[in-house]
């Protein structure tokens, strides 16, 4: 009776689907456990073997928790809005929804083949209107909220309006725009409706503003900082420039401190928490104003070192700073304009990362030192960012390396304000152990004392104040794309109005072209039916816009992270059409107990999701302010790439061992052309591409041997291994076990298909334990001590491994157990039945089949996990080393409960002892029960 994995796996996958075996309920007497994977973007390439790694780990944990008596929620869905489908639509004209649906079908087929215990009844797709209805709803809630710094939480905008009506805004402490005009209750009363709306926009948690953005002309859209790599777009490697655009933004900065503080209670990887901490970037210092000579304007500067203010010898503004064009002199205008134009081609990340290049231009203008009144040159430099702080720095070259290099490069004065410190070669960047000099009232003070004194003096003189600052910027929320969530917004007299929940979702319109319009509007500008009728409460033709009852809708769409920022909560009640989730569902599931996904989302999805979660908590929609208690970042499964070596200038390829004799260029070969011995199928390679058809191959010993290198698994490197092929040849259980066996979950590890035969052979060996005379048969005989020992040490080790997410060592433990039971010829039900349950989380198909053949009529997934009994690991005997005058001569197994006298008597009576003593009487017999016996004399 052979192990027919194809038949077994197909049968049980069908059974699970038909019986909804893994469907969770929203009310249970069992304790809840919510296991979640970061849902995938369904790309056209489908899954490769690297993708399921985290899914397999989470599935093991979910299955284990079911065995332990938990009501487990383990859902799956698709982050299905994305740029690839839109780019494909631009190239082919095919609607992104068609492409996405086809890709999802492929993904679902592949995921089902691997045997995941997902609750598919809760599937979500971010591009489905029934899903993004709730993304739109959350946007309207953010719009209708403000952040009250006094209560330290978001509140409904009505509470702010109430304060304005009774007190004006002079006492309001809010997260808001920088430029706020003070008004009284009477003023508010007399404002027009439009004036009131404009004021409220400065306080709302999502707001419109002209913002410096990363604009990618090739993609026709704005990109977030985390979507840019090395100064170009992550998708496609296109040029990114900085430009100002009217954008929707999210006031995430209101939550900066809470996002920092919340990290302390999360069981998340420390490197990820460190990334978020750095990204948020809390710093303490002071805001200082410098007057511009000859102008009424001031330059506000945030500095973490106000104590060094007497060392200021120039100021640097970001090239985008609003004052640059105003204060630049006629003589410097041409140079300044040229520099601004060049800077616009560089992304913020590129400018931040480039610490070697020194560049800048003098504006010709001067600032006045707030204490001395001396003139200070005003420069522009691309190392200063408009989006960080105020877009201006007071440069203290003696105390900052970058300012020092800038001053040296442009021959600017470098005054020394540090007592007894030589700055002839470098700046003094240290704070501790250095006292100030040439600093008026700060002379002789240490850093800490000087900081207190300078902030006091700045505040007393009225040109600054102490301040806590954050690197975190408000998140730009607009994208000039088609394939994204439409905003539930129309414009009345140029002011945004929210569409009521009752009329959501606002569904993406049909368009003929997916590119921006000829006059530069986003792709939705191509829609002819994209206006809002406030009487009918529906989308109507643009030709009906009359600015009385019919108004234009927002043309931008939401960014990629919008749909992923609350999907974990939607899973709790995904089929609810009336609410995002019911009160019962959200209060039962509460939050995610285990979240598994990639570390690349540290400062994108994971930060934005925490922001939205805290907002939803503030407004009373959800019971917890953090969405995931524990997070694990799975490592990467890398590919083992194959290389052929082409002789430069020739259509000739030489085998790896011969390339030293030629000048060659390494070219990727598809790994499917290479066998386990690294031998290339030359004919397959020739037929791969037209350019290789007539190539000459120089072999070694009649073979062409390729080079190997471990790289990221990628379609472009031709090292992708399709899990479908592995499942077809070895089975899904083999794939699951092998991916876990490769190494620790959090570490990267290379894939090598040849290694999978080991776990496949193990499964066949496991199967044979249950087979007697080619038929399924188990004995009801009582198990032996050795069999029980093997079972219980396996239970103990596997439970420890699962608790520590050390799934790789569990696979080793299974192999040891099966080898031991095979050697013992074990065929006992009392051993093999619990063994099937132990292995089920890892290899569910074979476990289900064995469970069924053992006579059970329900799925093994609900069986109780075997209970470890320590008594079966307690040894009853001890193998004593028997020594003579300190030298061990033989061993002797004796019961552990024997007394010292009994041990001595038994040892002396042993024939080997008699042979050693040769009739002599020993002087002394040393017995340490449970350890040693030493005969002296």
Short mmCIF file of N, CA and C in Angstrom, two decimals, residues 123-214:
data_model
loop_
_atom_site.label_atom_id
_atom_site.label_comp_id
_atom_site.label_asym_id
_atom_site.label_seq_id
_atom_site.Cartn_x
_atom_site.Cartn_y
_atom_site.Cartn_z
N UNK A 123 -12.58 35.99 3.10
CA UNK A 123 -11.67 36.60 2.12
C UNK A 123 -12.03 38.06 1.83
N UNK A 124 -10.99 38.90 1.77
CA UNK A 124 -11.19 40.29 1.35
C UNK A 124 -10.28 40.60 0.17
N UNK A 125 -10.72 41.53 -0.65
CA UNK A 125 -9.91 42.06 -1.75
C UNK A 125 -10.00 43.58 -1.66
N UNK A 126 -8.89 44.24 -1.52
CA UNK A 126 -8.93 45.68 -1.30
C UNK A 126 -9.52 46.43 -2.48
N UNK A 127 -9.52 45.81 -3.68
CA UNK A 127 -10.07 46.47 -4.87
C UNK A 127 -11.56 46.19 -5.08
N UNK A 128 -12.14 45.42 -4.19
CA UNK A 128 -13.57 45.13 -4.27
C UNK A 128 -14.34 46.29 -3.62
N UNK A 129 -15.33 46.87 -4.34
CA UNK A 129 -16.09 47.99 -3.76
C UNK A 129 -16.69 47.68 -2.40
N UNK A 130 -17.09 46.43 -2.18
CA UNK A 130 -17.68 46.08 -0.89
C UNK A 130 -16.65 46.16 0.23
N UNK A 131 -15.37 46.08 -0.14
CA UNK A 131 -14.30 46.25 0.85
C UNK A 131 -13.90 47.72 0.98
N UNK A 132 -13.63 48.37 -0.18
CA UNK A 132 -13.12 49.74 -0.04
C UNK A 132 -14.20 50.74 0.36
N UNK A 133 -15.44 50.29 0.42
CA UNK A 133 -16.49 51.11 1.04
C UNK A 133 -16.05 51.52 2.45
N UNK A 134 -15.41 50.58 3.17
CA UNK A 134 -15.04 50.84 4.56
C UNK A 134 -13.74 51.63 4.64
N UNK A 135 -12.87 51.52 3.63
CA UNK A 135 -11.69 52.38 3.56
C UNK A 135 -12.16 53.82 3.35
N UNK A 136 -13.14 53.99 2.48
CA UNK A 136 -13.72 55.32 2.25
C UNK A 136 -14.38 55.85 3.53
N UNK A 137 -15.07 54.99 4.23
CA UNK A 137 -15.75 55.40 5.46
C UNK A 137 -14.74 55.88 6.50
N UNK A 138 -13.62 55.15 6.64
CA UNK A 138 -12.59 55.57 7.61
C UNK A 138 -12.03 56.93 7.21
N UNK A 139 -11.85 57.15 5.91
CA UNK A 139 -11.36 58.45 5.45
C UNK A 139 -12.31 59.56 5.90
N UNK A 140 -13.60 59.33 5.77
CA UNK A 140 -14.56 60.37 6.18
C UNK A 140 -14.50 60.59 7.69
N UNK A 141 -14.24 59.52 8.45
CA UNK A 141 -14.12 59.67 9.90
C UNK A 141 -12.88 60.50 10.26
N UNK A 142 -11.79 60.27 9.55
CA UNK A 142 -10.58 61.06 9.77
C UNK A 142 -10.82 62.53 9.43
N UNK A 143 -11.54 62.75 8.33
CA UNK A 143 -11.86 64.12 7.91
C UNK A 143 -12.70 64.82 8.98
N UNK A 144 -13.58 64.08 9.59
CA UNK A 144 -14.49 64.65 10.57
C UNK A 144 -13.95 64.53 12.00
N UNK A 145 -12.62 64.52 12.12
CA UNK A 145 -11.97 64.43 13.43
C UNK A 145 -10.82 65.42 13.54
N UNK A 146 -10.45 65.76 14.76
CA UNK A 146 -9.28 66.60 15.04
C UNK A 146 -8.55 65.99 16.22
N UNK A 147 -7.28 66.38 16.43
CA UNK A 147 -6.51 65.82 17.53
C UNK A 147 -6.40 66.84 18.64
N UNK A 148 -7.01 66.52 19.77
CA UNK A 148 -7.01 67.38 20.95
C UNK A 148 -5.79 67.05 21.81
N UNK A 149 -4.83 67.94 21.86
CA UNK A 149 -3.61 67.68 22.63
C UNK A 149 -3.87 67.68 24.13
N UNK A 150 -4.94 68.33 24.54
CA UNK A 150 -5.27 68.35 25.96
C UNK A 150 -5.73 66.98 26.43
N UNK A 151 -6.61 66.34 25.68
CA UNK A 151 -7.07 64.98 26.02
C UNK A 151 -6.15 63.92 25.43
N UNK A 152 -5.22 64.35 24.56
CA UNK A 152 -4.25 63.49 23.88
C UNK A 152 -4.94 62.38 23.09
N UNK A 153 -5.94 62.76 22.32
CA UNK A 153 -6.60 61.79 21.46
C UNK A 153 -7.42 62.51 20.39
N UNK A 154 -7.83 61.74 19.39
CA UNK A 154 -8.68 62.28 18.34
C UNK A 154 -10.10 62.39 18.85
N UNK A 155 -10.78 63.45 18.43
CA UNK A 155 -12.17 63.66 18.81
C UNK A 155 -12.97 64.08 17.58
N UNK A 156 -14.27 63.95 17.67
CA UNK A 156 -15.14 64.36 16.57
C UNK A 156 -14.99 65.87 16.35
N UNK A 157 -15.03 66.30 15.09
CA UNK A 157 -14.85 67.71 14.74
C UNK A 157 -15.91 68.59 15.40
N UNK A 158 -17.07 67.99 15.75
CA UNK A 158 -18.14 68.76 16.39
C UNK A 158 -17.69 69.33 17.74
N UNK A 159 -16.80 68.59 18.44
CA UNK A 159 -16.33 69.10 19.75
C UNK A 159 -15.45 70.33 19.56
N UNK A 160 -14.72 70.38 18.45
CA UNK A 160 -13.90 71.55 18.15
C UNK A 160 -14.78 72.74 17.77
N UNK A 161 -15.79 72.48 16.96
CA UNK A 161 -16.72 73.54 16.56
C UNK A 161 -17.40 74.13 17.79
N UNK A 162 -17.73 73.26 18.75
CA UNK A 162 -18.37 73.71 19.98
C UNK A 162 -17.46 74.67 20.75
N UNK A 163 -16.17 74.35 20.79
CA UNK A 163 -15.21 75.24 21.47
C UNK A 163 -15.11 76.57 20.73
N UNK A 164 -15.03 76.51 19.40
CA UNK A 164 -14.97 77.74 18.61
C UNK A 164 -16.19 78.63 18.88
N UNK A 165 -17.36 78.00 19.02
CA UNK A 165 -18.59 78.75 19.21
C UNK A 165 -18.67 79.45 20.57
N UNK A 166 -17.97 78.85 21.56
CA UNK A 166 -18.06 79.42 22.91
C UNK A 166 -16.81 80.17 23.35
N UNK A 167 -15.64 79.78 22.79
CA UNK A 167 -14.38 80.37 23.27
C UNK A 167 -13.48 80.92 22.16
N UNK A 168 -13.80 80.63 20.91
CA UNK A 168 -12.84 80.92 19.85
C UNK A 168 -11.75 79.87 19.87
N UNK A 169 -10.54 80.19 19.38
CA UNK A 169 -9.49 79.15 19.30
C UNK A 169 -8.26 79.47 20.14
N UNK A 170 -8.32 80.52 20.94
CA UNK A 170 -7.12 80.93 21.68
C UNK A 170 -6.67 79.92 22.72
N UNK A 171 -7.61 79.13 23.24
CA UNK A 171 -7.25 78.14 24.27
C UNK A 171 -7.10 76.73 23.71
N UNK A 172 -7.32 76.59 22.41
CA UNK A 172 -7.30 75.26 21.81
C UNK A 172 -5.86 74.77 21.63
N UNK A 173 -5.58 73.57 22.14
CA UNK A 173 -4.29 72.93 21.91
C UNK A 173 -4.55 71.74 20.98
N UNK A 174 -4.15 71.91 19.74
CA UNK A 174 -4.49 70.90 18.73
C UNK A 174 -3.30 70.61 17.83
N UNK A 175 -3.32 69.44 17.22
CA UNK A 175 -2.40 69.14 16.12
C UNK A 175 -3.02 69.79 14.89
N UNK A 176 -2.35 70.81 14.35
CA UNK A 176 -2.96 71.58 13.28
C UNK A 176 -1.88 72.20 12.40
N UNK A 177 -2.30 72.94 11.40
CA UNK A 177 -1.34 73.64 10.54
C UNK A 177 -0.55 74.65 11.36
N UNK A 178 0.62 75.00 10.84
CA UNK A 178 1.49 75.94 11.56
C UNK A 178 0.91 77.35 11.57
N UNK A 179 0.32 77.74 10.45
CA UNK A 179 -0.20 79.10 10.32
C UNK A 179 -1.67 79.14 10.75
N UNK A 180 -1.91 79.49 12.00
CA UNK A 180 -3.26 79.57 12.53
C UNK A 180 -3.50 80.99 13.05
N UNK A 181 -4.57 81.61 12.59
CA UNK A 181 -4.94 82.95 13.05
C UNK A 181 -5.87 82.84 14.25
N UNK A 182 -5.57 83.60 15.28
CA UNK A 182 -6.41 83.57 16.49
C UNK A 182 -7.72 84.31 16.24
N UNK A 183 -8.81 83.73 16.71
CA UNK A 183 -10.12 84.38 16.58
C UNK A 183 -10.96 84.15 17.83
N UNK A 184 -11.97 84.98 18.02
CA UNK A 184 -12.87 84.87 19.17
C UNK A 184 -14.15 84.13 18.77
N UNK A 185 -14.96 83.84 19.77
CA UNK A 185 -16.26 83.21 19.51
C UNK A 185 -17.12 84.11 18.63
N UNK A 186 -17.02 85.40 18.86
CA UNK A 186 -17.79 86.34 18.07
C UNK A 186 -17.32 86.34 16.62
N UNK A 187 -15.99 86.27 16.46
CA UNK A 187 -15.44 86.20 15.10
C UNK A 187 -15.99 84.96 14.38
N UNK A 188 -15.96 83.85 15.08
CA UNK A 188 -16.45 82.59 14.49
C UNK A 188 -17.90 82.71 14.05
N UNK A 189 -18.67 83.33 14.87
CA UNK A 189 -20.10 83.50 14.59
C UNK A 189 -20.30 84.31 13.31
N UNK A 190 -19.40 85.27 13.08
CA UNK A 190 -19.56 86.17 11.93
C UNK A 190 -18.91 85.65 10.65
N UNK A 191 -18.14 84.58 10.77
CA UNK A 191 -17.49 84.03 9.58
C UNK A 191 -18.54 83.43 8.65
N UNK A 192 -18.27 83.48 7.35
CA UNK A 192 -19.13 82.79 6.39
C UNK A 192 -18.91 81.29 6.49
N UNK A 193 -19.80 80.51 5.90
CA UNK A 193 -19.65 79.05 5.93
C UNK A 193 -18.34 78.62 5.28
N UNK A 194 -17.97 79.30 4.19
CA UNK A 194 -16.72 78.95 3.50
C UNK A 194 -15.51 79.27 4.37
N UNK A 195 -15.55 80.38 5.07
CA UNK A 195 -14.44 80.74 5.97
C UNK A 195 -14.31 79.71 7.09
N UNK A 196 -15.43 79.28 7.62
CA UNK A 196 -15.39 78.26 8.67
C UNK A 196 -14.80 76.95 8.15
N UNK A 197 -15.20 76.55 6.94
CA UNK A 197 -14.68 75.31 6.35
C UNK A 197 -13.17 75.40 6.14
N UNK A 198 -12.70 76.55 5.69
CA UNK A 198 -11.26 76.73 5.48
C UNK A 198 -10.49 76.65 6.80
N UNK A 199 -11.05 77.20 7.85
CA UNK A 199 -10.41 77.13 9.17
C UNK A 199 -10.38 75.69 9.66
N UNK A 200 -11.49 74.97 9.54
CA UNK A 200 -11.56 73.58 10.01
C UNK A 200 -10.59 72.68 9.26
N UNK A 201 -10.34 72.99 7.97
CA UNK A 201 -9.38 72.19 7.20
C UNK A 201 -7.99 72.22 7.83
N UNK A 202 -7.67 73.27 8.56
CA UNK A 202 -6.36 73.40 9.20
C UNK A 202 -6.25 72.51 10.44
N UNK A 203 -7.38 71.96 10.89
CA UNK A 203 -7.40 71.13 12.10
C UNK A 203 -7.72 69.66 11.82
N UNK A 204 -8.37 69.37 10.69
CA UNK A 204 -8.84 68.02 10.43
C UNK A 204 -7.67 67.04 10.33
N UNK A 205 -7.94 65.76 10.68
CA UNK A 205 -6.87 64.75 10.64
C UNK A 205 -6.51 64.34 9.23
N UNK A 206 -7.41 64.56 8.29
CA UNK A 206 -7.02 64.44 6.88
C UNK A 206 -7.40 65.76 6.23
N UNK A 207 -6.47 66.32 5.48
CA UNK A 207 -6.62 67.70 5.05
C UNK A 207 -5.96 67.92 3.69
N UNK A 208 -6.36 68.99 3.02
CA UNK A 208 -5.77 69.38 1.75
C UNK A 208 -4.70 70.42 1.98
N UNK A 209 -3.56 70.26 1.33
CA UNK A 209 -2.51 71.27 1.43
C UNK A 209 -1.58 71.15 0.25
N UNK A 210 -0.92 72.26 -0.06
CA UNK A 210 0.10 72.22 -1.11
C UNK A 210 1.36 71.66 -0.48
N UNK A 211 1.79 70.54 -0.99
CA UNK A 211 2.86 69.78 -0.35
C UNK A 211 3.98 69.48 -1.33
N UNK A 212 5.21 69.49 -0.80
CA UNK A 212 6.35 69.01 -1.58
C UNK A 212 6.24 67.49 -1.68
N UNK A 213 6.17 66.98 -2.89
CA UNK A 213 5.97 65.54 -3.07
C UNK A 213 7.04 64.95 -3.98
N UNK A 214 7.14 63.62 -3.94
CA UNK A 214 8.02 62.89 -4.85
C UNK A 214 7.20 62.57 -6.10
#
